[in-house]
Amino acid sequence: AAGMKGLMEIILATHSGMSASDFAQEAGDWLRTTDHPKFKHPYVDVIYQPQLELLEYLRINDFKTFIVSGGGIAFMRPVTKQAYGIPPEQVVGSSVVTEYKTVNGKQELIRMPKINFVNDKAGKPVGIDQHIGRRPILAFGNSDSDMQMIEYAKAGDGRRLALFVHHTDAGREFAYDRKSHVGTLDKALDQAGANGWIIVDMKKDWKRIFPFSK
Amino acid sequence: AAGMKGLMEIILATHSGMSASDFAQEAGDWLRTTDHPKFKHPYVDVIYQPQLELLEYLRINDFKTFIVSGGGIAFMRPVTKQAYGIPPEQVVGSSVVTEYKTVNGKQELIRMPKINFVNDKAGKPVGIDQHIGRRPILAFGNSDSDMQMIEYAKAGDGRRLALFVHHTDAGREFAYDRKSHVGTLDKALDQAGANGWIIVDMKKDWKRIFPFSK
């Protein structure tokens, strides 16, 4: 959802010493109860209506759907089922090292102050292979950080589909691309035509942005 | 399957520089075509009939089933669907580091000569959390290396079930436990009673060992 990514990067590096269970509880509570400053709805609801429709369409047609994000895997997982219909085991993301410990007589995984994996750029195909173990048939991105994932999906045998959302709607959502410091979409725009990547223009192509939009 | 584990540890450390796709092809071919020296059937068929029945029973009752093994994840995945009805994304195992590269114009993940993760002992709960992101309701092991996974599953809220197979059948399979150098089952036998872990006695409890057994 819009604005979640920068937030995730901060969360990723913090909360050391906390158990995975407590972290999941805290992250889930926060995402369900905190309003996005621009959209005035909880973060868990600031999700794209066309994305939900595509995910549902794919699942009806026997695709298995995954989230592959640069964000923290442990931060997203508590709400992905509610938000996207995607269970925790179908979420791929960045992570910190965890250690197995017994705390107050209960076995827990404890978050350590060390990055385990950065699921971004060339890390995305690595994360996909680690978690999924198959090359995606369809991949959908929204920034240059997704180019390697998109390339990886397209390089498979048979028919493949690769898409990028271009954030072009300053009124209903945000407009940014080449010069943006976060979510830069620049090289992907240049290379899309030659590679058969489809650019989705949010302003022109999306009738409704969020489930709560009119 | 019997004897696969030592083999996996060797495979894990080899094949550096090979693409993940080629490795999967080679591993799958090997497991489908190479006979187990004792059982005279291909490794892919040297699997436990009661395990297959339990997995199927769980899935019919809306459980999602996973393999969590110390073996190499990339070595197991090519055959887990055929052998156990478990797709690649539901396999957790040990892994080497991979790097995303373009080889002969095609994007591939290349195996590096470096261990990424050892999914054994205290690593098993870590691997489960990374891949699945939920605490198992039921866990089934067969050696002391599974104790942490079993503890982790049992420590969750609500009803939990923890089992170990005890390899007691020298005639139909193998008999080993406390003094064995591989697959040692020693501490788990001592601690089972106090912890409510169920020990399954292969010789007494299993009517048929392999699908191809009479």
PDB file of C-alpha atoms in Angstrom, chain A residues 20-21 64 66 73 77 87-91 95-96 98-100 102 105-109 116 121-123 125-126 128-135 147-152 154-157, chain B residues 20-21 64 66 73 77 87-91 95-96 98-100 102 105-109 116 121-123 125-126 128-135 147-152 154-157:
ATOM      1  CA  ALA A  20       8.374 -12.905  16.428  1.00  0.00           C
ATOM      2  CA  SER A  21       4.947 -13.478  18.023  1.00  0.00           C
ATOM      3  CA  LYS A  64      -1.238 -19.332  -6.684  1.00  0.00           C
ATOM      4  CA  PHE A  66       2.336 -14.290  -3.748  1.00  0.00           C
ATOM      5  CA  ILE A  73       8.285  -9.928   5.748  1.00  0.00           C
ATOM      6  CA  ARG A  77       2.505 -11.063   7.135  1.00  0.00           C
ATOM      7  CA  PRO A  87      -1.483 -16.257   3.703  1.00  0.00           C
ATOM      8  CA  PRO A  88       1.842 -15.667   5.543  1.00  0.00           C
ATOM      9  CA  GLU A  89       3.637 -18.519   3.764  1.00  0.00           C
ATOM     10  CA  GLN A  90       3.014 -16.812   0.406  1.00  0.00           C
ATOM     11  CA  VAL A  91       4.758 -13.586   1.382  1.00  0.00           C
ATOM     12  CA  SER A  95      14.075 -10.009   7.039  1.00  0.00           C
ATOM     13  CA  VAL A  96      16.244  -9.744  10.112  1.00  0.00           C
ATOM     14  CA  THR A  98      16.130 -14.504  14.257  1.00  0.00           C
ATOM     15  CA  GLU A  99      17.323 -16.890  16.957  1.00  0.00           C
ATOM     16  CA  TYR A 100      15.438 -19.719  18.569  1.00  0.00           C
ATOM     17  CA  THR A 102      13.240 -20.225  25.348  1.00  0.00           C
ATOM     18  CA  GLY A 105       9.456 -21.213  29.487  1.00  0.00           C
ATOM     19  CA  LYS A 106       8.061 -20.687  25.995  1.00  0.00           C
ATOM     20  CA  GLN A 107       9.954 -21.354  22.762  1.00  0.00           C
ATOM     21  CA  GLU A 108      10.137 -18.255  20.604  1.00  0.00           C
ATOM     22  CA  LEU A 109      12.056 -16.761  17.697  1.00  0.00           C
ATOM     23  CA  ASN A 116      19.204 -11.439   7.182  1.00  0.00           C
ATOM     24  CA  LYS A 121      16.462  -5.513  -6.953  1.00  0.00           C
ATOM     25  CA  ALA A 122      18.630  -8.586  -7.725  1.00  0.00           C
ATOM     26  CA  GLY A 123      17.539  -9.935  -4.327  1.00  0.00           C
ATOM     27  CA  PRO A 125      14.649 -13.344  -7.839  1.00  0.00           C
ATOM     28  CA  VAL A 126      16.797 -14.830  -5.053  1.00  0.00           C
ATOM     29  CA  ILE A 128      11.479 -15.880  -5.028  1.00  0.00           C
ATOM     30  CA  ASP A 129      13.686 -18.913  -5.565  1.00  0.00           C
ATOM     31  CA  GLN A 130      14.243 -19.404  -1.832  1.00  0.00           C
ATOM     32  CA  HIS A 131      10.585 -19.116  -0.880  1.00  0.00           C
ATOM     33  CA  ILE A 132       8.720 -20.329  -3.934  1.00  0.00           C
ATOM     34  CA  GLY A 133      11.224 -22.430  -5.846  1.00  0.00           C
ATOM     35  CA  ARG A 134       9.549 -21.820  -9.185  1.00  0.00           C
ATOM     36  CA  ARG A 135       9.841 -19.041 -11.739  1.00  0.00           C
ATOM     37  CA  MET A 147      13.149  -4.975 -12.893  1.00  0.00           C
ATOM     38  CA  GLN A 148      15.138  -8.082 -11.987  1.00  0.00           C
ATOM     39  CA  MET A 149      12.008  -9.862 -10.761  1.00  0.00           C
ATOM     40  CA  ILE A 150      10.233  -8.935 -13.977  1.00  0.00           C
ATOM     41  CA  GLU A 151      13.176 -10.051 -16.142  1.00  0.00           C
ATOM     42  CA  TYR A 152      13.380 -13.313 -14.210  1.00  0.00           C
ATOM     43  CA  LYS A 154       9.838 -13.144 -18.442  1.00  0.00           C
ATOM     44  CA  ALA A 155      12.898 -15.326 -19.049  1.00  0.00           C
ATOM     45  CA  GLY A 156      10.963 -18.516 -18.326  1.00  0.00           C
ATOM     46  CA  ASP A 157       9.700 -20.837 -21.032  1.00  0.00           C
TER      47      ASP A 157
ATOM     48  CA  ALA B  20      19.125 -23.433 -10.230  1.00  0.00           C
ATOM     49  CA  SER B  21      17.181 -24.671 -13.282  1.00  0.00           C
ATOM     50  CA  LYS B  64      -1.626 -27.232   4.673  1.00  0.00           C
ATOM     51  CA  PHE B  66       5.018 -28.832   4.497  1.00  0.00           C
ATOM     52  CA  ILE B  73      15.902 -27.517  -0.443  1.00  0.00           C
ATOM     53  CA  ARG B  77      11.931 -29.680  -4.466  1.00  0.00           C
ATOM     54  CA  PRO B  87       4.684 -28.280  -4.074  1.00  0.00           C
ATOM     55  CA  PRO B  88       8.138 -26.587  -4.087  1.00  0.00           C
ATOM     56  CA  GLU B  89       6.926 -23.534  -2.156  1.00  0.00           C
ATOM     57  CA  GLN B  90       5.946 -25.769   0.774  1.00  0.00           C
ATOM     58  CA  VAL B  91       9.415 -27.235   1.206  1.00  0.00           C
ATOM     59  CA  SER B  95      20.409 -23.972   1.045  1.00  0.00           C
ATOM     60  CA  VAL B  96      23.450 -22.476  -0.621  1.00  0.00           C
ATOM     61  CA  THR B  98      22.542 -18.060  -5.042  1.00  0.00           C
ATOM     62  CA  GLU B  99      23.236 -15.046  -7.230  1.00  0.00           C
ATOM     63  CA  TYR B 100      21.074 -13.580  -9.938  1.00  0.00           C
ATOM     64  CA  THR B 102      22.363 -13.372 -16.964  1.00  0.00           C
ATOM     65  CA  GLY B 105      21.094 -14.088 -22.481  1.00  0.00           C
ATOM     66  CA  LYS B 106      18.840 -15.841 -19.964  1.00  0.00           C
ATOM     67  CA  GLN B 107      18.287 -14.731 -16.364  1.00  0.00           C
ATOM     68  CA  GLU B 108      19.191 -17.464 -13.910  1.00  0.00           C
ATOM     69  CA  LEU B 109      20.036 -18.027 -10.265  1.00  0.00           C
ATOM     70  CA  ASN B 116      23.173 -19.878   3.036  1.00  0.00           C
ATOM     71  CA  LYS B 121      18.218 -28.394  15.091  1.00  0.00           C
ATOM     72  CA  ALA B 122      17.606 -24.794  16.274  1.00  0.00           C
ATOM     73  CA  GLY B 123      17.645 -23.807  12.599  1.00  0.00           C
ATOM     74  CA  PRO B 125      12.131 -23.230  13.837  1.00  0.00           C
ATOM     75  CA  VAL B 126      14.020 -20.383  12.144  1.00  0.00           C
ATOM     76  CA  ILE B 128       9.792 -22.553   9.533  1.00  0.00           C
ATOM     77  CA  ASP B 129       9.334 -18.930  10.549  1.00  0.00           C
ATOM     78  CA  GLN B 130      11.142 -17.643   7.450  1.00  0.00           C
ATOM     79  CA  HIS B 131       9.236 -19.811   4.995  1.00  0.00           C
ATOM     80  CA  ILE B 132       5.871 -20.355   6.633  1.00  0.00           C
ATOM     81  CA  GLY B 133       5.522 -17.526   9.129  1.00  0.00           C
ATOM     82  CA  ARG B 134       3.205 -19.491  11.402  1.00  0.00           C
ATOM     83  CA  ARG B 135       3.822 -21.951  14.191  1.00  0.00           C
ATOM     84  CA  MET B 147      13.559 -31.614  18.882  1.00  0.00           C
ATOM     85  CA  GLN B 148      13.563 -27.838  18.514  1.00  0.00           C
ATOM     86  CA  MET B 149      10.970 -27.991  15.738  1.00  0.00           C
ATOM     87  CA  ILE B 150       8.810 -30.233  17.892  1.00  0.00           C
ATOM     88  CA  GLU B 151       9.207 -27.990  20.961  1.00  0.00           C
ATOM     89  CA  TYR B 152       8.375 -24.946  18.858  1.00  0.00           C
ATOM     90  CA  LYS B 154       4.115 -27.749  20.977  1.00  0.00           C
ATOM     91  CA  ALA B 155       4.692 -24.334  22.565  1.00  0.00           C
ATOM     92  CA  GLY B 156       1.883 -22.743  20.558  1.00  0.00           C
ATOM     93  CA  ASP B 157      -1.533 -21.997  22.003  1.00  0.00           C
TER      94      ASP B 157
END
